[in-house]
PDB file of C-alpha atoms and ligand atoms in Angstrom:
ATOM      1  CA  MET A   1     -83.686 153.041 133.162  1.00 94.00           C
ATOM      2  CA  LEU A   2     -86.282 150.260 132.515  1.00 97.00           C
ATOM      3  CA  ARG A   3     -89.925 151.669 131.818  1.00 98.00           C
ATOM      4  CA  ILE A   4     -92.716 149.179 132.035  1.00 98.00           C
ATOM      5  CA  LEU A   5     -95.935 150.433 130.520  1.00 98.00           C
ATOM      6  CA  GLY A   6     -99.114 148.805 132.110  1.00 98.00           C
ATOM      7  CA  ARG A   7    -101.652 148.716 134.850  1.00 98.00           C
ATOM      8  CA  LEU A   8    -100.705 146.340 137.738  1.00 98.00           C
ATOM      9  CA  SER A   9    -104.154 144.536 137.670  1.00 97.00           C
ATOM     10  CA  SER A  10    -103.355 142.985 134.293  1.00 97.00           C
ATOM     11  CA  VAL A  11    -101.814 139.487 135.007  1.00 98.00           C
ATOM     12  CA  ASN A  12     -99.467 139.963 131.877  1.00 98.00           C
ATOM     13  CA  VAL A  13     -97.884 143.239 133.633  1.00 98.00           C
ATOM     14  CA  GLN A  14     -97.698 141.465 136.812  1.00 98.00           C
ATOM     15  CA  LYS A  15     -95.425 138.908 135.242  1.00 98.00           C
ATOM     16  CA  VAL A  16     -93.037 141.605 134.025  1.00 98.00           C
ATOM     17  CA  VAL A  17     -93.237 143.578 137.398  1.00 98.00           C
ATOM     18  CA  TRP A  18     -92.250 140.365 139.545  1.00 98.00           C
ATOM     19  CA  CYS A  19     -89.511 139.411 137.168  1.00 98.00           C
ATOM     20  CA  ALA A  20     -87.799 143.049 137.503  1.00 98.00           C
ATOM     21  CA  ASP A  21     -88.378 142.729 141.261  1.00 98.00           C
ATOM     22  CA  GLU A  22     -86.648 139.269 141.481  1.00 98.00           C
ATOM     23  CA  ILE A  23     -83.879 140.634 139.296  1.00 97.00           C
ATOM     24  CA  GLY A  24     -83.593 143.586 141.658  1.00 97.00           C
ATOM     25  CA  MET A  25     -83.485 146.202 138.729  1.00 96.00           C
ATOM     26  CA  PRO A  26     -84.609 149.551 138.948  1.00 97.00           C
ATOM     27  CA  TYR A  27     -87.727 150.664 136.863  1.00 98.00           C
ATOM     28  CA  GLU A  28     -90.465 153.009 136.328  1.00 98.00           C
ATOM     29  CA  ARG A  29     -93.940 151.500 135.924  1.00 98.00           C
ATOM     30  CA  VAL A  30     -96.585 153.709 134.325  1.00 98.00           C
ATOM     31  CA  ASP A  31    -100.478 152.916 134.502  1.00 98.00           C
ATOM     32  CA  VAL A  32    -101.587 152.219 131.019  1.00 98.00           C
ATOM     33  CA  GLY A  33    -104.558 150.333 129.846  1.00 98.00           C
ATOM     34  CA  GLY A  34    -107.944 149.308 131.563  1.00 97.00           C
ATOM     35  CA  LYS A  35    -109.557 152.351 133.329  1.00 97.00           C
ATOM     36  CA  PHE A  36    -106.208 154.436 132.761  1.00 98.00           C
ATOM     37  CA  GLY A  37    -106.409 154.132 128.935  1.00 98.00           C
ATOM     38  CA  GLY A  38    -103.516 155.362 127.120  1.00 98.00           C
ATOM     39  CA  ASN A  39    -103.050 152.310 124.944  1.00 98.00           C
ATOM     40  CA  ASP A  40    -104.999 153.384 121.964  1.00 98.00           C
ATOM     41  CA  THR A  41    -102.942 156.662 121.266  1.00 98.00           C
ATOM     42  CA  PRO A  42    -100.755 156.978 118.264  1.00 98.00           C
ATOM     43  CA  GLU A  43     -97.727 156.855 120.502  1.00 98.00           C
ATOM     44  CA  TYR A  44     -98.387 153.876 122.274  1.00 98.00           C
ATOM     45  CA  LEU A  45     -99.633 152.089 119.130  1.00 98.00           C
ATOM     46  CA  ALA A  46     -96.261 153.004 117.502  1.00 98.00           C
ATOM     47  CA  LYS A  47     -94.699 150.943 120.416  1.00 98.00           C
ATOM     48  CA  ASN A  48     -97.189 148.226 120.436  1.00 98.00           C
ATOM     49  CA  PRO A  49     -99.674 148.106 117.468  1.00 98.00           C
ATOM     50  CA  ASN A  50    -101.887 145.622 119.478  1.00 98.00           C
ATOM     51  CA  GLY A  51    -102.730 148.407 121.827  1.00 98.00           C
ATOM     52  CA  LEU A  52    -102.458 145.811 124.679  1.00 98.00           C
ATOM     53  CA  VAL A  53    -100.151 145.939 127.897  1.00 98.00           C
ATOM     54  CA  PRO A  54     -97.479 145.416 128.849  1.00 98.00           C
ATOM     55  CA  THR A  55     -94.880 146.955 126.510  1.00 98.00           C
ATOM     56  CA  ILE A  56     -91.338 148.031 127.926  1.00 98.00           C
ATOM     57  CA  GLU A  57     -88.743 150.223 126.924  1.00 98.00           C
ATOM     58  CA  ASP A  58     -85.086 149.525 127.851  1.00 96.00           C
ATOM     59  CA  ASP A  59     -82.570 151.834 126.772  1.00 94.00           C
ATOM     60  CA  GLY A  60     -84.121 152.610 123.630  1.00 95.00           C
ATOM     61  CA  PHE A  61     -85.285 148.762 122.912  1.00 97.00           C
ATOM     62  CA  VAL A  62     -89.084 148.330 122.743  1.00 98.00           C
ATOM     63  CA  LEU A  63     -90.553 144.958 123.373  1.00 98.00           C
ATOM     64  CA  TYR A  64     -94.298 143.646 123.825  1.00 98.00           C
ATOM     65  CA  GLU A  65     -95.588 140.116 124.734  1.00 98.00           C
ATOM     66  CA  SER A  66     -95.361 139.420 128.394  1.00 98.00           C
ATOM     67  CA  ASN A  67     -93.308 136.126 128.356  1.00 98.00           C
ATOM     68  CA  ALA A  68     -90.993 137.527 125.829  1.00 98.00           C
ATOM     69  CA  ILE A  69     -90.201 140.472 128.029  1.00 98.00           C
ATOM     70  CA  VAL A  70     -89.681 138.143 130.908  1.00 98.00           C
ATOM     71  CA  ARG A  71     -87.370 135.983 128.915  1.00 98.00           C
ATOM     72  CA  TYR A  72     -85.440 139.123 127.675  1.00 98.00           C
ATOM     73  CA  LEU A  73     -85.143 140.581 131.207  1.00 98.00           C
ATOM     74  CA  ALA A  74     -83.941 137.341 132.566  1.00 98.00           C
ATOM     75  CA  ALA A  75     -81.515 136.537 129.729  1.00 97.00           C
ATOM     76  CA  ARG A  76     -80.042 140.204 129.631  1.00 96.00           C
ATOM     77  CA  HIS A  77     -79.883 140.584 133.508  1.00 95.00           C
ATOM     78  CA  ALA A  78     -79.974 137.519 135.325  1.00 96.00           C
ATOM     79  CA  ALA A  79     -78.170 135.051 132.879  1.00 95.00           C
ATOM     80  CA  GLY A  80     -76.924 132.064 134.704  1.00 92.00           C
ATOM     81  CA  THR A  81     -79.168 132.368 137.489  1.00 92.00           C
ATOM     82  CA  LEU A  82     -82.937 133.177 136.602  1.00 96.00           C
ATOM     83  CA  TRP A  83     -82.118 132.249 133.099  1.00 96.00           C
ATOM     84  CA  PRO A  84     -79.889 129.225 133.083  1.00 95.00           C
ATOM     85  CA  GLU A  85     -77.355 128.484 130.200  1.00 93.00           C
ATOM     86  CA  ASP A  86     -78.319 124.723 129.575  1.00 95.00           C
ATOM     87  CA  VAL A  87     -80.549 124.850 126.516  1.00 96.00           C
ATOM     88  CA  ARG A  88     -82.539 121.671 127.865  1.00 97.00           C
ATOM     89  CA  ARG A  89     -83.276 123.515 131.149  1.00 97.00           C
ATOM     90  CA  ARG A  90     -84.288 126.713 129.174  1.00 97.00           C
ATOM     91  CA  ALA A  91     -86.683 124.554 126.950  1.00 98.00           C
ATOM     92  CA  ASP A  92     -88.413 123.083 130.120  1.00 98.00           C
ATOM     93  CA  ILE A  93     -88.896 126.670 131.417  1.00 98.00           C
ATOM     94  CA  ASP A  94     -90.282 127.517 127.857  1.00 98.00           C
ATOM     95  CA  ARG A  95     -92.589 124.598 127.819  1.00 98.00           C
ATOM     96  CA  TRP A  96     -94.174 125.905 131.233  1.00 98.00           C
ATOM     97  CA  MET A  97     -94.299 129.362 130.089  1.00 98.00           C
ATOM     98  CA  GLU A  98     -96.208 128.326 126.869  1.00 98.00           C
ATOM     99  CA  TRP A  99     -98.405 126.202 129.031  1.00 98.00           C
ATOM    100  CA  GLN A 100     -99.251 129.323 131.041  1.00 98.00           C
ATOM    101  CA  SER A 101    -100.137 131.556 128.203  1.00 98.00           C
ATOM    102  CA  THR A 102    -101.886 128.966 125.768  1.00 98.00           C
ATOM    103  CA  ALA A 103    -103.781 127.028 128.378  1.00 98.00           C
ATOM    104  CA  TYR A 104    -103.987 127.688 132.015  1.00 98.00           C
ATOM    105  CA  THR A 105    -104.566 131.589 131.889  1.00 98.00           C
ATOM    106  CA  PRO A 106    -107.156 131.217 128.988  1.00 98.00           C
ATOM    107  CA  ALA A 107    -108.810 128.470 130.950  1.00 98.00           C
ATOM    108  CA  MET A 108    -109.506 130.530 133.838  1.00 98.00           C
ATOM    109  CA  TRP A 109    -110.193 133.714 131.936  1.00 98.00           C
ATOM    110  CA  GLY A 110    -114.056 133.251 131.814  1.00 98.00           C
ATOM    111  CA  ALA A 111    -114.233 132.767 135.582  1.00 98.00           C
ATOM    112  CA  PHE A 112    -111.935 135.560 136.399  1.00 98.00           C
ATOM    113  CA  TRP A 113    -113.883 137.938 134.140  1.00 98.00           C
ATOM    114  CA  GLN A 114    -117.392 136.975 135.226  1.00 98.00           C
ATOM    115  CA  LEU A 115    -116.482 136.765 139.127  1.00 98.00           C
ATOM    116  CA  VAL A 116    -114.148 139.693 139.365  1.00 98.00           C
ATOM    117  CA  ARG A 117    -114.990 142.089 136.570  1.00 96.00           C
ATOM    118  CA  THR A 118    -118.701 141.543 136.021  1.00 97.00           C
ATOM    119  CA  PRO A 119    -121.622 142.693 138.546  1.00 97.00           C
ATOM    120  CA  PRO A 120    -123.413 139.768 140.026  1.00 96.00           C
ATOM    121  CA  GLU A 121    -126.710 140.370 138.241  1.00 97.00           C
ATOM    122  CA  LYS A 122    -124.975 140.056 134.806  1.00 98.00           C
ATOM    123  CA  ARG A 123    -122.840 137.021 135.259  1.00 97.00           C
ATOM    124  CA  ASP A 124    -123.094 133.955 132.989  1.00 98.00           C
ATOM    125  CA  ALA A 125    -123.101 130.697 135.435  1.00 97.00           C
ATOM    126  CA  ALA A 126    -122.404 128.565 132.477  1.00 98.00           C
ATOM    127  CA  LEU A 127    -119.331 130.314 131.510  1.00 98.00           C
ATOM    128  CA  VAL A 128    -117.953 130.432 135.045  1.00 98.00           C
ATOM    129  CA  GLU A 129    -118.688 126.515 135.426  1.00 98.00           C
ATOM    130  CA  SER A 130    -117.013 125.827 131.964  1.00 98.00           C
ATOM    131  CA  SER A 131    -114.002 128.033 132.818  1.00 98.00           C
ATOM    132  CA  ARG A 132    -113.846 126.536 136.443  1.00 98.00           C
ATOM    133  CA  ALA A 133    -113.779 122.838 134.922  1.00 98.00           C
ATOM    134  CA  LYS A 134    -111.189 123.522 132.442  1.00 98.00           C
ATOM    135  CA  SER A 135    -108.966 125.266 134.974  1.00 98.00           C
ATOM    136  CA  GLU A 136    -109.495 122.558 137.382  1.00 98.00           C
ATOM    137  CA  LYS A 137    -108.205 119.784 134.816  1.00 98.00           C
ATOM    138  CA  LEU A 138    -105.011 122.018 134.340  1.00 98.00           C
ATOM    139  CA  SER A 139    -104.547 122.552 138.018  1.00 98.00           C
ATOM    140  CA  GLY A 140    -104.583 118.729 138.385  1.00 98.00           C
ATOM    141  CA  ILE A 141    -101.753 118.542 136.010  1.00 98.00           C
ATOM    142  CA  LEU A 142     -99.723 121.185 137.631  1.00 98.00           C
ATOM    143  CA  ASP A 143    -100.331 119.805 141.023  1.00 98.00           C
ATOM    144  CA  ALA A 144     -99.216 116.291 140.089  1.00 98.00           C
ATOM    145  CA  HIS A 145     -96.094 117.782 138.403  1.00 98.00           C
ATOM    146  CA  LEU A 146     -95.214 119.691 141.600  1.00 98.00           C
ATOM    147  CA  ALA A 147     -95.620 116.531 143.711  1.00 98.00           C
ATOM    148  CA  SER A 148     -91.802 115.763 143.035  1.00 97.00           C
ATOM    149  CA  ARG A 149     -90.385 119.277 142.723  1.00 98.00           C
ATOM    150  CA  ARG A 150     -89.856 122.188 144.845  1.00 98.00           C
ATOM    151  CA  PHE A 151     -90.272 124.473 141.861  1.00 98.00           C
ATOM    152  CA  ILE A 152     -91.941 124.308 138.506  1.00 98.00           C
ATOM    153  CA  THR A 153     -88.707 123.005 136.631  1.00 97.00           C
ATOM    154  CA  GLY A 154     -86.920 121.402 139.602  1.00 97.00           C
ATOM    155  CA  GLU A 155     -84.988 122.816 142.492  1.00 96.00           C
ATOM    156  CA  GLU A 156     -84.256 126.222 141.208  1.00 96.00           C
ATOM    157  CA  PHE A 157     -86.648 129.180 140.836  1.00 98.00           C
ATOM    158  CA  THR A 158     -86.917 130.250 137.318  1.00 98.00           C
ATOM    159  CA  PRO A 159     -89.061 132.501 134.982  1.00 98.00           C
ATOM    160  CA  ALA A 160     -91.670 129.450 134.760  1.00 98.00           C
ATOM    161  CA  ASP A 161     -92.418 130.161 138.599  1.00 98.00           C
ATOM    162  CA  ILE A 162     -92.963 133.582 137.863  1.00 98.00           C
ATOM    163  CA  VAL A 163     -95.500 133.438 134.982  1.00 98.00           C
ATOM    164  CA  VAL A 164     -97.506 130.292 136.184  1.00 98.00           C
ATOM    165  CA  GLY A 165     -97.283 131.958 139.617  1.00 98.00           C
ATOM    166  CA  CYS A 166     -99.230 134.842 138.420  1.00 98.00           C
ATOM    167  CA  ALA A 167    -101.801 132.591 136.951  1.00 98.00           C
ATOM    168  CA  ALA A 168    -102.123 130.463 140.096  1.00 98.00           C
ATOM    169  CA  HIS A 169    -102.508 133.667 142.228  1.00 98.00           C
ATOM    170  CA  ARG A 170    -105.686 134.372 140.097  1.00 98.00           C
ATOM    171  CA  TRP A 171    -106.990 130.645 140.089  1.00 98.00           C
ATOM    172  CA  LEU A 172    -106.309 130.247 144.118  1.00 98.00           C
ATOM    173  CA  ASN A 173    -107.978 133.528 144.938  1.00 98.00           C
ATOM    174  CA  LEU A 174    -110.970 133.366 142.711  1.00 98.00           C
ATOM    175  CA  PRO A 175    -114.429 133.316 144.838  1.00 97.00           C
ATOM    176  CA  LEU A 176    -115.330 129.892 143.792  1.00 97.00           C
ATOM    177  CA  GLY A 177    -114.945 126.138 145.047  1.00 96.00           C
ATOM    178  CA  ARG A 178    -111.913 124.448 144.042  1.00 98.00           C
ATOM    179  CA  GLU A 179    -110.473 120.846 144.724  1.00 98.00           C
ATOM    180  CA  SER A 180    -107.802 120.523 147.138  1.00 98.00           C
ATOM    181  CA  ARG A 181    -104.373 120.636 145.417  1.00 98.00           C
ATOM    182  CA  PRO A 182    -101.842 120.136 148.272  1.00 98.00           C
ATOM    183  CA  ASN A 183     -98.713 120.322 145.881  1.00 98.00           C
ATOM    184  CA  LEU A 184    -100.006 123.376 144.001  1.00 98.00           C
ATOM    185  CA  GLU A 185    -100.995 125.100 147.472  1.00 98.00           C
ATOM    186  CA  ARG A 186     -97.775 124.244 148.871  1.00 98.00           C
ATOM    187  CA  TRP A 187     -95.797 125.680 145.892  1.00 98.00           C
ATOM    188  CA  TYR A 188     -97.860 128.929 145.806  1.00 98.00           C
ATOM    189  CA  ALA A 189     -97.273 129.474 149.633  1.00 98.00           C
ATOM    190  CA  GLN A 190     -93.591 129.381 148.767  1.00 98.00           C
ATOM    191  CA  MET A 191     -94.166 131.760 145.835  1.00 98.00           C
ATOM    192  CA  LYS A 192     -96.332 134.032 148.183  1.00 98.00           C
ATOM    193  CA  ALA A 193     -93.472 134.131 150.915  1.00 98.00           C
ATOM    194  CA  ARG A 194     -90.720 135.401 148.393  1.00 98.00           C
ATOM    195  CA  PRO A 195     -90.304 139.175 149.313  1.00 98.00           C
ATOM    196  CA  ARG A 196     -89.775 140.087 145.827  1.00 98.00           C
ATOM    197  CA  SER A 197     -93.344 138.546 144.499  1.00 98.00           C
ATOM    198  CA  ARG A 198     -95.472 140.906 146.878  1.00 98.00           C
ATOM    199  CA  GLN A 199     -96.539 143.297 144.234  1.00 97.00           C
ATOM    200  CA  VAL A 200     -98.364 140.338 142.589  1.00 98.00           C
ATOM    201  CA  THR A 201     -99.164 137.774 145.270  1.00 98.00           C
ATOM    202  CA  HIS A 202    -100.367 140.272 148.031  1.00 97.00           C
ATOM    203  CA  GLN A 203    -102.478 142.096 145.769  1.00 95.00           C
ATOM    204  CA  PRO A 204    -106.222 141.295 145.608  1.00 96.00           C
ATOM    205  CA  LEU A 205    -107.614 140.377 142.370  1.00 97.00           C
ATOM    206  CA  SER A 206    -109.214 143.328 140.253  1.00 95.00           C
TER     207      SER A 206
HETATM  208  N1  GSH B   1    -100.195 138.227 124.755  1.00 75.45           N
HETATM  209  C1  GSH B   1    -100.054 139.369 125.257  1.00 75.45           C
HETATM  210  C2  GSH B   1    -101.559 139.868 125.861  1.00 75.45           C
HETATM  211  C3  GSH B   1    -101.590 141.103 126.501  1.00 75.45           C
HETATM  212  C4  GSH B   1    -102.865 141.441 126.977  1.00 75.45           C
HETATM  213  O1  GSH B   1    -103.885 140.793 126.634  1.00 75.45           O
HETATM  214  N2  GSH B   1    -102.988 142.264 127.792  1.00 75.45           N
HETATM  215  C5  GSH B   1    -104.500 142.840 128.251  1.00 75.45           C
HETATM  216  C6  GSH B   1    -104.410 142.995 129.856  1.00 75.45           C
HETATM  217  S1  GSH B   1    -103.981 141.224 130.555  1.00 75.45           S
HETATM  218  C7  GSH B   1    -104.813 144.218 127.752  1.00 75.45           C
HETATM  219  O2  GSH B   1    -103.845 144.973 127.412  1.00 75.45           O
HETATM  220  N3  GSH B   1    -105.911 144.489 127.748  1.00 75.45           N
HETATM  221  C8  GSH B   1    -106.558 145.927 127.413  1.00 75.45           C
HETATM  222  C9  GSH B   1    -106.422 146.959 128.611  1.00 75.45           C
HETATM  223  O3  GSH B   1    -105.647 146.681 129.599  1.00 75.45           O
HETATM  224  O4  GSH B   1    -106.855 148.012 128.180  1.00 75.45           O
HETATM  225  C10 GSH B   1     -99.010 139.391 126.382  1.00 75.45           C
HETATM  226  O5  GSH B   1     -98.832 138.395 127.070  1.00 75.45           O
HETATM  227  O6  GSH B   1     -98.396 140.434 126.738  1.00 75.45           O
END
């Protein structure tokens, strides 16, 4: 059975859990990282020398890097549905997955860390503001993109919706002022209404 090593408060673990839930596959998730620790042991580092979560074990196959894991699970267990055959459709999914991991989540990291994981008296307001501004710009790009699409890459739900959905869950639940983004908010409501997204989209930020 699939084992997912990683605490659920990690946005990168959330992607993997949501993906496995969408596929409907059984798995065991083990709390590793953050307050649970366990990611600096020789045993864990042998699986993932970065000491980060998530890592998966699937019938003896070990893999880390959350977006690679999501692609692997979708390709292995949901080929033709969650993971399309068409190379250009896959490239479009890949593009948005890259955008999430290299742009959107890094942009909101400062605001998230300050507002959710730092006590009020220790917060850096300038860091929150620069993170907010970068995230707003990218949210505007996503909002405009979603104006003519039901899902991120068109009419079908794909792994792009999962990983960008995890990032959007953070952005739209941060305790700060945001510009109105009707298309992004409509799409996020769709994500939240998916029964198999609940472990992510119904979880408070922590
Ligand atoms: N690029 C990696 C990043 C993994 C990462 O940064 N994980 C964070 C949590 S989101 C982590 O392990 N932090 C240390 C900890 O949880 O103890 C991925 O996408 O899997």
